[in-house]
Coordinates of C-alpha atoms in Angstrom, one line a residue:
M1 CA -162.1 39.1 166.7
S2 CA -159.8 38.3 163.7
G3 CA -156.7 40.4 164.1
S4 CA -158.0 42.2 167.2
L5 CA -157.2 39.9 170.1
V6 CA -153.6 39.4 171.2
T7 CA -152.5 35.9 172.2
A8 CA -149.1 34.6 173.0
S9 CA -149.1 32.1 170.1
P10 CA -152.1 32.4 167.7
A11 CA -153.5 29.1 166.7
P12 CA -153.8 28.2 163.0
R13 CA -157.3 29.0 161.6
A14 CA -159.6 27.6 159.0
G15 CA -162.8 29.1 157.6
E16 CA -164.4 30.1 154.4
T17 CA -162.5 29.6 151.2
A18 CA -160.8 32.7 150.0
V19 CA -162.1 32.0 146.5
A20 CA -164.3 29.0 146.2
A21 CA -162.8 26.2 144.3
Q22 CA -166.2 24.7 143.3
S23 CA -169.8 25.7 142.9
G24 CA -170.9 28.0 145.6
D25 CA -172.8 31.2 146.5
Y26 CA -171.3 34.6 145.7
L27 CA -172.3 38.1 146.7
V28 CA -172.3 40.1 143.4
F29 CA -172.1 43.9 144.2
Y30 CA -173.4 46.1 141.4
A31 CA -173.0 49.8 140.6
Q32 CA -175.9 52.1 141.7
G33 CA -179.0 51.5 139.7
R34 CA -177.6 48.6 137.7
Q35 CA -179.2 45.6 139.4
R36 CA -180.8 44.3 136.2
E37 CA -177.5 44.4 134.3
A38 CA -175.8 42.5 137.1
L39 CA -178.5 39.9 137.0
R40 CA -178.0 39.4 133.3
A41 CA -174.3 39.2 134.0
V42 CA -174.9 36.4 136.5
E43 CA -177.0 34.5 133.9
A44 CA -174.5 35.1 131.1
G45 CA -171.7 33.8 133.4
G46 CA -173.5 30.5 133.9
G47 CA -174.9 31.3 137.3
S48 CA -178.3 31.8 138.9
A49 CA -179.7 34.5 141.2
R50 CA -180.8 33.2 144.6
G51 CA -181.5 36.4 146.6
A52 CA -180.7 40.1 146.7
D53 CA -180.5 43.1 149.0
A54 CA -181.3 46.4 147.3
R55 CA -180.3 48.3 150.4
L56 CA -176.7 47.4 149.9
G57 CA -176.8 46.7 146.2
Y58 CA -175.9 43.0 145.8
V59 CA -177.2 39.8 144.3
I60 CA -176.7 36.4 145.9
A61 CA -175.7 34.2 143.0
R62 CA -174.8 30.5 142.6
G63 CA -171.9 29.9 140.2
A64 CA -169.0 27.5 139.5
G65 CA -165.9 28.8 141.2
P66 CA -163.3 31.5 140.4
A67 CA -164.1 31.3 136.6
F68 CA -167.7 32.3 137.3
A69 CA -166.5 35.2 139.5
E70 CA -164.2 36.4 136.8
R71 CA -166.8 36.2 134.1
V72 CA -169.4 38.1 136.2
G73 CA -166.8 40.6 137.4
A74 CA -165.9 41.5 133.8
D75 CA -169.3 43.1 133.4
P76 CA -169.1 46.9 133.8
S77 CA -172.2 46.9 136.1
V78 CA -170.3 44.7 138.7
V79 CA -168.0 46.3 141.2
G80 CA -167.1 43.2 143.3
V81 CA -167.7 39.5 143.6
T82 CA -167.1 37.8 146.9
A83 CA -167.5 34.1 147.8
N84 CA -170.2 33.4 150.4
R85 CA -170.9 30.3 152.5
R86 CA -174.3 28.9 151.7
V87 CA -176.5 29.2 154.8
G88 CA -179.8 28.0 153.4
S89 CA -181.4 27.1 150.1
A90 CA -183.5 29.2 147.7
A91 CA -185.1 28.6 144.4
A92 CA -183.1 30.0 141.4
L93 CA -184.9 32.8 139.6
T94 CA -184.2 34.2 136.1
S95 CA -183.4 37.9 135.7
A96 CA -186.9 38.5 134.3
Q97 CA -188.4 37.0 137.5
W98 CA -186.1 39.0 139.7
A99 CA -187.1 42.2 138.0
T100 CA -190.5 41.9 139.7
A101 CA -189.5 40.0 142.8
P102 CA -188.8 41.5 146.2
E103 CA -185.2 42.6 146.3
A104 CA -184.5 42.8 150.1
L105 CA -184.3 39.6 152.0
P106 CA -186.0 39.7 155.4
I107 CA -184.0 39.7 158.6
L108 CA -185.3 36.7 160.4
P109 CA -185.5 36.9 164.2
V110 CA -183.7 34.3 166.3
A111 CA -185.9 32.4 168.7
A112 CA -185.5 33.6 172.2
G113 CA -184.0 31.2 174.7
T114 CA -181.6 30.7 177.6
S115 CA -178.1 29.2 177.4
G116 CA -174.9 28.8 179.2
D117 CA -173.9 26.4 181.8
T118 CA -177.1 25.5 183.7
A119 CA -175.5 23.9 186.7
A120 CA -176.5 25.7 189.9
S121 CA -172.8 26.3 190.7
A122 CA -172.4 28.2 187.5
Q123 CA -175.2 30.7 188.0
V124 CA -175.3 33.9 190.0
S125 CA -178.5 35.9 190.1
S126 CA -177.9 39.5 189.2
K127 CA -180.9 40.4 191.3
A128 CA -179.4 39.0 194.5
F129 CA -177.1 42.0 194.9
T130 CA -177.9 45.6 194.7
G131 CA -174.4 47.1 194.6
T132 CA -173.5 50.8 194.9
A133 CA -171.2 53.2 193.2
A134 CA -168.7 52.7 196.1
G135 CA -166.9 50.2 194.0
E136 CA -167.5 46.7 192.7
P137 CA -165.6 43.7 194.2
L138 CA -163.1 43.6 191.3
A139 CA -162.8 47.4 190.8
G140 CA -159.3 47.3 192.3
R141 CA -158.1 45.4 189.2
Q142 CA -159.6 47.9 186.7
W143 CA -156.7 50.3 186.1
D144 CA -158.3 50.9 182.7
M145 CA -161.5 52.4 184.2
R146 CA -159.5 54.6 186.6
M147 CA -157.4 55.8 183.7
I148 CA -160.4 57.1 181.8
G149 CA -162.4 58.3 184.9
A150 CA -165.0 55.6 184.8
D151 CA -165.2 54.7 188.5
A152 CA -167.0 55.6 191.7
R153 CA -165.1 58.9 192.0
G154 CA -165.5 59.8 188.4
S155 CA -168.3 59.3 185.8
Y156 CA -170.4 56.8 187.8
A157 CA -171.4 59.6 190.1
K158 CA -172.4 61.8 187.1
A159 CA -173.6 59.6 184.3
R160 CA -174.0 55.9 183.9
G161 CA -176.0 55.8 180.7
T162 CA -179.6 54.4 180.3
K163 CA -181.2 51.4 178.8
K164 CA -182.8 53.9 176.3
V165 CA -179.4 53.8 174.7
L166 CA -178.5 50.6 172.9
V167 CA -175.0 49.4 172.3
G168 CA -174.6 46.6 169.7
I169 CA -171.8 44.2 170.1
I170 CA -170.9 42.8 166.7
D171 CA -168.7 39.9 167.8
T172 CA -168.6 36.2 168.6
G173 CA -171.8 36.5 170.8
V174 CA -172.6 37.6 174.3
D175 CA -173.3 35.3 177.3
G176 CA -176.6 37.0 178.3
S177 CA -176.8 34.8 181.4
H178 CA -173.5 36.0 182.9
P179 CA -174.3 37.9 186.2
D180 CA -172.2 40.8 185.1
I181 CA -174.1 41.1 181.8
A182 CA -177.6 39.9 182.5
A183 CA -179.1 43.0 184.1
N184 CA -178.3 45.1 181.0
F185 CA -178.7 42.4 178.3
D186 CA -181.4 43.1 175.8
R187 CA -182.4 39.6 174.8
A188 CA -185.4 40.6 172.7
R189 CA -183.3 42.7 170.3
S190 CA -180.3 40.4 170.2
R191 CA -179.7 38.4 167.0
N192 CA -177.3 35.7 165.7
F193 CA -176.4 35.9 162.0
V194 CA -174.1 32.9 161.8
V195 CA -174.4 29.1 161.8
D196 CA -171.8 27.0 163.5
R197 CA -169.8 24.7 161.3
P198 CA -168.3 21.7 163.1
R199 CA -165.8 21.2 160.3
D200 CA -164.4 23.0 157.3
P201 CA -164.7 21.5 153.8
N202 CA -161.4 19.7 154.3
G203 CA -162.8 17.9 157.4
K204 CA -160.7 19.8 159.9
T205 CA -162.3 21.0 163.1
L206 CA -163.7 24.5 162.8
D207 CA -166.4 25.5 165.3
G208 CA -166.6 22.2 167.2
P209 CA -169.8 20.3 167.8
C210 CA -173.3 21.7 167.2
E211 CA -175.0 22.3 170.6
Y212 CA -178.3 23.5 169.2
K213 CA -180.8 22.7 166.5
N214 CA -179.5 23.4 163.0
C215 CA -176.2 24.4 164.5
K216 CA -177.5 27.9 165.3
D217 CA -176.8 29.1 168.8
P218 CA -179.4 31.2 170.6
A219 CA -178.8 34.9 170.7
D220 CA -177.4 34.9 174.2
V221 CA -174.6 32.4 173.7
D222 CA -170.8 33.0 173.4
D223 CA -168.8 29.9 172.9
D224 CA -165.6 31.9 172.4
G225 CA -165.7 34.5 175.2
H226 CA -164.4 37.4 173.1
G227 CA -167.8 39.2 172.7
T228 CA -168.8 38.7 176.4
H229 CA -165.5 40.4 177.5
V230 CA -166.2 43.3 175.1
A231 CA -169.8 43.7 176.3
G232 CA -168.6 43.8 180.0
T233 CA -166.2 46.6 179.3
I234 CA -168.9 48.6 177.7
G235 CA -171.7 48.1 180.1
A236 CA -171.3 45.6 183.0
P237 CA -173.8 46.8 185.6
I238 CA -173.1 48.1 189.1
N239 CA -174.7 45.3 191.0
G240 CA -172.2 44.2 193.7
I241 CA -170.8 41.5 191.4
G242 CA -167.4 41.5 189.7
M243 CA -166.7 44.7 187.9
A244 CA -168.5 47.6 186.2
G245 CA -168.3 48.8 182.6
V246 CA -167.7 52.3 181.2
A247 CA -171.5 52.9 180.9
P248 CA -173.0 50.6 183.5
G249 CA -176.6 51.6 182.8
V250 CA -176.9 51.1 179.0
G251 CA -178.6 48.3 177.1
L252 CA -176.4 45.7 175.6
V253 CA -177.5 44.0 172.3
N254 CA -175.8 40.9 170.9
I255 CA -175.5 41.3 167.1
R256 CA -173.5 38.2 166.4
A257 CA -171.5 38.0 163.2
G258 CA -168.5 36.0 164.3
M259 CA -168.2 32.2 164.3
D260 CA -167.0 30.2 167.3
S261 CA -163.7 29.9 165.6
G262 CA -163.3 33.7 165.5
F263 CA -163.9 34.2 161.8
F264 CA -166.0 37.2 160.6
F265 CA -167.1 36.6 157.0
L266 CA -168.7 39.2 154.8
K267 CA -172.4 38.3 154.7
P268 CA -173.0 38.0 158.5
V269 CA -171.2 41.4 158.9
L270 CA -173.5 43.0 156.3
D271 CA -176.5 41.5 158.0
A272 CA -175.3 42.7 161.5
L273 CA -174.7 46.3 160.4
T274 CA -178.0 46.6 158.5
Y275 CA -179.8 45.1 161.5
A276 CA -178.2 47.6 163.8
G277 CA -179.6 50.4 161.7
D278 CA -183.1 48.9 161.5
A279 CA -183.3 48.0 165.2
G280 CA -182.5 51.5 166.5
V281 CA -179.1 50.6 168.0
D282 CA -177.2 53.8 168.9
V283 CA -173.5 52.6 168.9
V284 CA -171.9 49.4 167.6
N285 CA -168.5 48.0 168.7
M286 CA -166.6 46.2 166.0
S287 CA -163.5 44.4 167.4
F288 CA -162.7 42.4 164.3
F289 CA -161.6 42.6 160.7
V290 CA -163.6 41.0 157.8
D291 CA -162.0 37.7 156.8
P292 CA -160.2 36.3 155.0
W293 CA -157.9 39.3 154.0
T294 CA -156.1 41.3 156.7
F295 CA -155.5 43.9 154.0
N296 CA -157.9 44.3 151.1
C297 CA -156.3 45.3 147.8
A298 CA -158.4 46.0 144.8
A299 CA -155.6 45.7 142.2
N300 CA -152.6 43.9 143.8
P301 CA -150.7 42.2 141.0
A302 CA -149.8 39.3 143.3
D303 CA -153.5 38.4 143.5
S304 CA -155.6 36.6 140.9
R305 CA -158.4 38.4 139.2
A306 CA -160.9 36.4 141.3
E307 CA -159.1 37.4 144.5
Q308 CA -159.1 41.1 143.4
L309 CA -162.8 40.9 142.8
Q310 CA -163.3 39.3 146.2
Q311 CA -161.4 42.0 148.0
A312 CA -163.2 44.7 146.1
G313 CA -166.5 43.1 147.1
I314 CA -165.5 43.2 150.8
V315 CA -164.5 46.9 150.7
T316 CA -167.6 47.9 148.7
G317 CA -170.1 45.8 150.7
V318 CA -168.9 46.7 154.1
Q319 CA -168.7 50.4 153.2
R320 CA -172.3 50.3 152.0
A321 CA -173.4 48.5 155.2
L322 CA -171.6 51.0 157.3
D323 CA -173.1 53.9 155.4
Y324 CA -176.6 52.4 155.9
A325 CA -176.1 52.0 159.6
R326 CA -174.7 55.5 160.1
A327 CA -177.5 57.0 158.1
H328 CA -179.9 55.3 160.5
G329 CA -178.2 56.8 163.6
V330 CA -175.5 54.3 164.5
T331 CA -172.2 55.5 165.7
L332 CA -169.5 53.1 164.4
I333 CA -166.5 52.2 166.7
S334 CA -163.8 49.8 165.6
A335 CA -160.6 48.2 166.9
L336 CA -157.7 49.5 164.9
G337 CA -155.9 46.1 164.6
N338 CA -153.1 44.1 166.2
E339 CA -150.5 43.8 163.4
S340 CA -148.0 46.2 165.0
T341 CA -148.2 48.1 161.7
D342 CA -148.1 51.7 160.6
L343 CA -151.3 51.6 158.6
G344 CA -150.3 54.7 156.7
H345 CA -147.2 52.9 155.3
P346 CA -148.0 49.2 155.2
L347 CA -145.3 47.1 153.4
V348 CA -146.1 43.4 153.8
D349 CA -149.2 41.3 154.4
D350 CA -148.2 37.7 155.2
T351 CA -151.3 36.6 157.0
S352 CA -153.7 36.7 154.0
P353 CA -155.8 35.0 152.9
G354 CA -156.6 33.5 156.3
Y355 CA -158.6 30.7 154.8
P356 CA -158.2 27.8 153.9
E357 CA -155.5 27.0 156.5
G358 CA -152.0 27.2 154.9
T359 CA -153.0 29.5 152.0
E360 CA -151.4 32.5 153.5
R361 CA -148.6 34.1 151.4
K362 CA -146.4 37.1 151.6
R363 CA -147.7 40.0 149.6
T364 CA -146.1 43.4 149.0
I365 CA -148.8 46.0 149.8
D366 CA -149.1 49.8 150.0
N367 CA -151.5 52.4 151.5
S368 CA -154.2 51.6 148.8
C369 CA -154.8 48.3 150.7
I370 CA -157.1 48.7 153.7
N371 CA -158.1 46.8 156.8
V372 CA -161.9 46.6 156.9
P373 CA -163.8 48.0 158.8
A374 CA -161.0 49.9 160.7
E375 CA -160.0 51.9 157.7
S376 CA -163.5 52.3 156.2
R377 CA -165.2 55.7 156.0
G378 CA -167.4 56.9 158.8
V379 CA -165.7 54.6 161.4
I380 CA -164.0 55.8 164.6
S381 CA -160.9 53.6 165.0
V382 CA -159.2 53.1 168.3
S383 CA -155.6 52.2 169.1
A384 CA -154.6 50.4 172.3
I385 CA -152.5 51.7 175.2
G386 CA -151.0 50.0 178.3
P387 CA -151.3 51.0 181.9
S388 CA -148.4 53.6 181.6
K389 CA -150.3 55.1 178.6
R390 CA -147.6 53.9 176.2
K391 CA -149.0 52.7 172.9
A392 CA -149.3 48.9 173.1
W393 CA -146.6 47.0 171.3
Y394 CA -149.1 45.2 169.1
S395 CA -151.4 48.1 168.3
D396 CA -151.6 49.3 164.7
Y397 CA -151.2 53.0 164.4
G398 CA -151.1 55.8 161.7
N399 CA -151.7 59.5 161.5
E400 CA -154.6 59.1 159.1
Q401 CA -156.1 55.9 160.7
T402 CA -156.0 56.5 164.4
D403 CA -158.9 58.5 165.7
L404 CA -158.8 57.7 169.5
A405 CA -156.8 55.7 172.0
A406 CA -158.1 53.7 174.9
P407 CA -156.8 51.1 177.4
G408 CA -156.2 47.7 175.7
G409 CA -153.6 46.2 177.9
D410 CA -150.0 45.4 177.3
S411 CA -148.1 42.7 179.2
T412 CA -144.7 44.2 178.1
D413 CA -145.5 47.7 179.6
T414 CA -142.9 48.0 182.3
G415 CA -143.6 51.7 183.0
T416 CA -146.0 50.6 185.8
S417 CA -146.0 48.8 189.1
L418 CA -148.5 46.3 187.8
K419 CA -147.1 42.8 187.0
G420 CA -148.0 40.1 184.5
V421 CA -151.7 39.7 183.5
A422 CA -152.6 42.6 185.8
R423 CA -151.4 44.9 182.9
E424 CA -154.2 43.5 180.8
I425 CA -158.0 44.2 180.7
L426 CA -160.4 42.3 183.0
G427 CA -163.8 41.4 181.6
P428 CA -166.6 38.8 182.1
A429 CA -166.0 35.3 180.7
P430 CA -168.5 32.5 180.0
K431 CA -167.8 29.5 182.1
R432 CA -168.2 26.9 179.4
A433 CA -165.9 28.8 177.1
L434 CA -163.2 28.8 179.8
R435 CA -163.9 25.1 180.4
A436 CA -163.5 24.3 176.7
Q437 CA -160.2 26.3 176.6
K438 CA -159.1 24.4 179.7
L439 CA -158.6 27.6 181.7
I440 CA -160.6 26.1 184.6
D441 CA -160.5 22.6 185.9
A442 CA -163.3 20.1 186.4
A443 CA -164.1 21.6 189.8
G444 CA -164.3 25.1 188.3
R445 CA -161.0 26.3 189.7
P446 CA -159.0 28.6 187.5
S447 CA -155.9 26.9 186.1
T448 CA -154.2 30.2 185.1
S449 CA -153.8 33.6 186.7
S450 CA -155.6 35.2 183.7
V451 CA -158.9 33.9 185.0
V452 CA -160.6 35.3 188.2
R453 CA -163.4 33.5 190.0
E454 CA -165.8 35.2 192.3
C455 CA -168.4 33.3 194.3
H456 CA -171.5 34.4 196.2
H457 CA -173.7 32.1 198.3
G458 CA -172.1 29.0 196.7
S459 CA -172.6 30.3 193.1
C460 CA -169.5 31.3 191.1
A461 CA -168.9 33.4 188.0
Y462 CA -165.7 34.2 186.0
W463 CA -163.8 37.1 184.6
Q464 CA -160.7 37.0 182.3
Y465 CA -157.7 39.2 181.5
L466 CA -157.2 39.8 177.8
S467 CA -155.4 42.4 175.8
G468 CA -155.8 43.8 172.3
T469 CA -157.3 46.6 170.3
S470 CA -160.4 44.5 170.8
M471 CA -160.3 45.5 174.4
A472 CA -159.6 49.2 173.6
S473 CA -162.5 50.0 171.3
P474 CA -165.3 49.0 173.8
H475 CA -164.0 51.7 176.1
A476 CA -164.7 54.2 173.4
A477 CA -168.0 52.6 172.7
G478 CA -169.0 53.0 176.3
V479 CA -168.0 56.7 176.3
A480 CA -170.0 57.2 173.1
A481 CA -173.0 55.6 174.9
I482 CA -172.7 58.1 177.8
L483 CA -172.7 61.0 175.3
V484 CA -175.9 59.6 173.6
A485 CA -177.5 59.2 177.0
R486 CA -176.7 62.8 177.9
F487 CA -177.4 64.6 174.7
G488 CA -179.6 62.3 172.7
K489 CA -183.2 63.2 171.8
P490 CA -186.2 60.8 171.8
G491 CA -186.4 58.6 168.8
K492 CA -186.9 55.0 167.7
G493 CA -188.3 54.1 171.1
G494 CA -185.2 55.4 172.9
L495 CA -182.7 58.1 172.5
T496 CA -180.8 59.1 169.4
L497 CA -177.9 61.4 168.6
A498 CA -176.4 61.9 165.1
P499 CA -173.2 60.0 164.7
A500 CA -171.4 63.1 163.5
K501 CA -172.3 64.8 166.8
V502 CA -171.2 61.8 168.8
E503 CA -167.9 61.8 167.0
K504 CA -167.4 65.5 167.6
L505 CA -168.1 65.1 171.3
L506 CA -165.8 62.1 171.6
Y507 CA -162.9 64.0 170.1
A508 CA -163.7 67.1 172.2
T509 CA -163.8 65.2 175.5
A510 CA -160.7 63.0 174.8
R511 CA -157.5 64.0 176.5
H512 CA -154.9 65.1 174.0
T513 CA -151.8 63.1 174.3
A514 CA -148.6 64.0 172.6
C515 CA -146.2 61.7 170.8
P516 CA -143.3 60.4 172.9
A517 CA -140.6 63.1 173.4
T518 CA -138.2 61.1 171.2
G519 CA -140.8 60.9 168.5
S520 CA -140.9 57.1 168.6
T521 CA -141.2 54.2 171.0
R522 CA -138.8 51.3 171.2
Y523 CA -140.2 48.0 172.3
P524 CA -137.4 45.8 173.8
A525 CA -139.6 42.8 174.0
T526 CA -140.2 42.7 170.2
E527 CA -137.1 44.7 169.1
E528 CA -139.3 47.1 167.1
T529 CA -139.4 50.9 166.9
H530 CA -142.7 52.7 166.0
L531 CA -142.6 56.2 164.8
C532 CA -145.3 58.6 166.0
V533 CA -146.2 61.5 163.7
G534 CA -148.4 64.5 164.4
S535 CA -149.3 67.0 167.1
A536 CA -150.7 66.6 170.6
A537 CA -154.1 67.4 169.1
K538 CA -153.9 64.6 166.5
N539 CA -151.2 62.0 166.0
G540 CA -150.6 58.4 164.8
F541 CA -150.4 56.8 168.3
Y542 CA -153.3 58.5 170.1
G543 CA -155.4 60.1 167.4
H544 CA -157.5 63.0 169.0
G545 CA -156.5 61.7 172.4
I546 CA -157.3 59.1 175.1
V547 CA -161.1 58.7 175.7
D548 CA -162.3 60.1 178.9
A549 CA -165.6 59.0 180.5
Y550 CA -165.6 61.6 183.2
R551 CA -165.2 64.5 180.8
A552 CA -167.9 63.0 178.7
A553 CA -170.2 62.7 181.7
T554 CA -169.6 66.4 182.7
A555 CA -169.1 68.2 179.3
K556 CA -171.5 70.8 178.1
G557 CA -173.0 69.9 174.7

């Protein structure tokens, strides 16, 4: 979610230390085939190896702060050293022991369970309503689906997807009990790769109280709401409740890598991506950037050597995980970002590092600094547009970086008859997240127009308007799922389609959209002007075009 959800006034955040100030765990990334040298470098630097993953080429090491990172990073076998929060404990091994020990740590399953608000008034049985393609109760609020032809008159009549196609939501979690999620939620394959932290090392509230044993939420919980909204846009079922997603027949897999506080740190992201590849997931949606750096610069002179090594580790580690997932059949979709920045010509990053709170500083940057994963190789990155198809004011852009555009909402878009929050994107919301955010009162009544309540037979559920490139990319993920369902071949227990083929089809079925006639867009609300460069076939605002579910549902392969 970091950097991908637009709010009126972002709250200060706290999370992992940008570079640990004391002893802690580090991910030491080594050059191909040089694990043993990296292990020796860890020992020589005064640290100890505690785990490893040969798939992505890193060692988990315990060492004493930035000085340790700099010593290890000086070894030619090492390409990055990134601080990592310690999640468990493991015995230290010498390099000689690690030479014969298993290198890949197992991916441990999360115990199955139910979650969410268990009060009868908060539950709606998805089996109680059959629904039809004639339109869901909240379909009238879904300008975004009508724009891309995902509705009763469009793609729903042609192709809705199938549960043989799995879409992974790498996010803050998914409320698997929500009635507009439950029918398509794959609980057995869902995983949670983070542990809640009630407070940060400075004693400030981070994730809030622990609700479950060992502070690890079950794999069907979303205390933030962001991931549930994303999941609904992708695949909310047609069931007579609420709304429907782009691909209302697909399987939804929660692959949680984000904390309740909205932070996405490196190790959980690596675990989520490798799991997606191993579990047979077809498409993943990534509406986040990897914390704590908005832009990762390998050699920015404003950064310390330890900070440079940390950013190099993030770039290297995530790229390796993306490559692994893609090689295992996963199509990678990412939100482009909400910094209102031309990513081809970035000038300033004043939001990094995002942790600890108050450590942000202004850095002069250039195009060698990248947002991860949006600017990583093999990723399809999506910009956001409003209801008039104008590029959203907050959306990042860039001729090299923008691959596709999709509805993300824009409350400042006056080129439409819609008013206020109706210009944003509606999606499912967990009741207890809304309660925690004080968006509903004690009786369950919405306290803001951004929340919609729908009740059936005395049971109520909730949907919420949000905007951001986080809301745009799941539209593309849903269209990708339709393409896999139509053209995929049997494999891994379901259907599979090479990511390169999915990408080609996505671009071919998108609707080319030219830059504004003036070549730029002026945003009176922010007093900014964004320049669009490129042709109708490929430009910095819309990439290859606006995704189109109907064209994907009817195209010939």
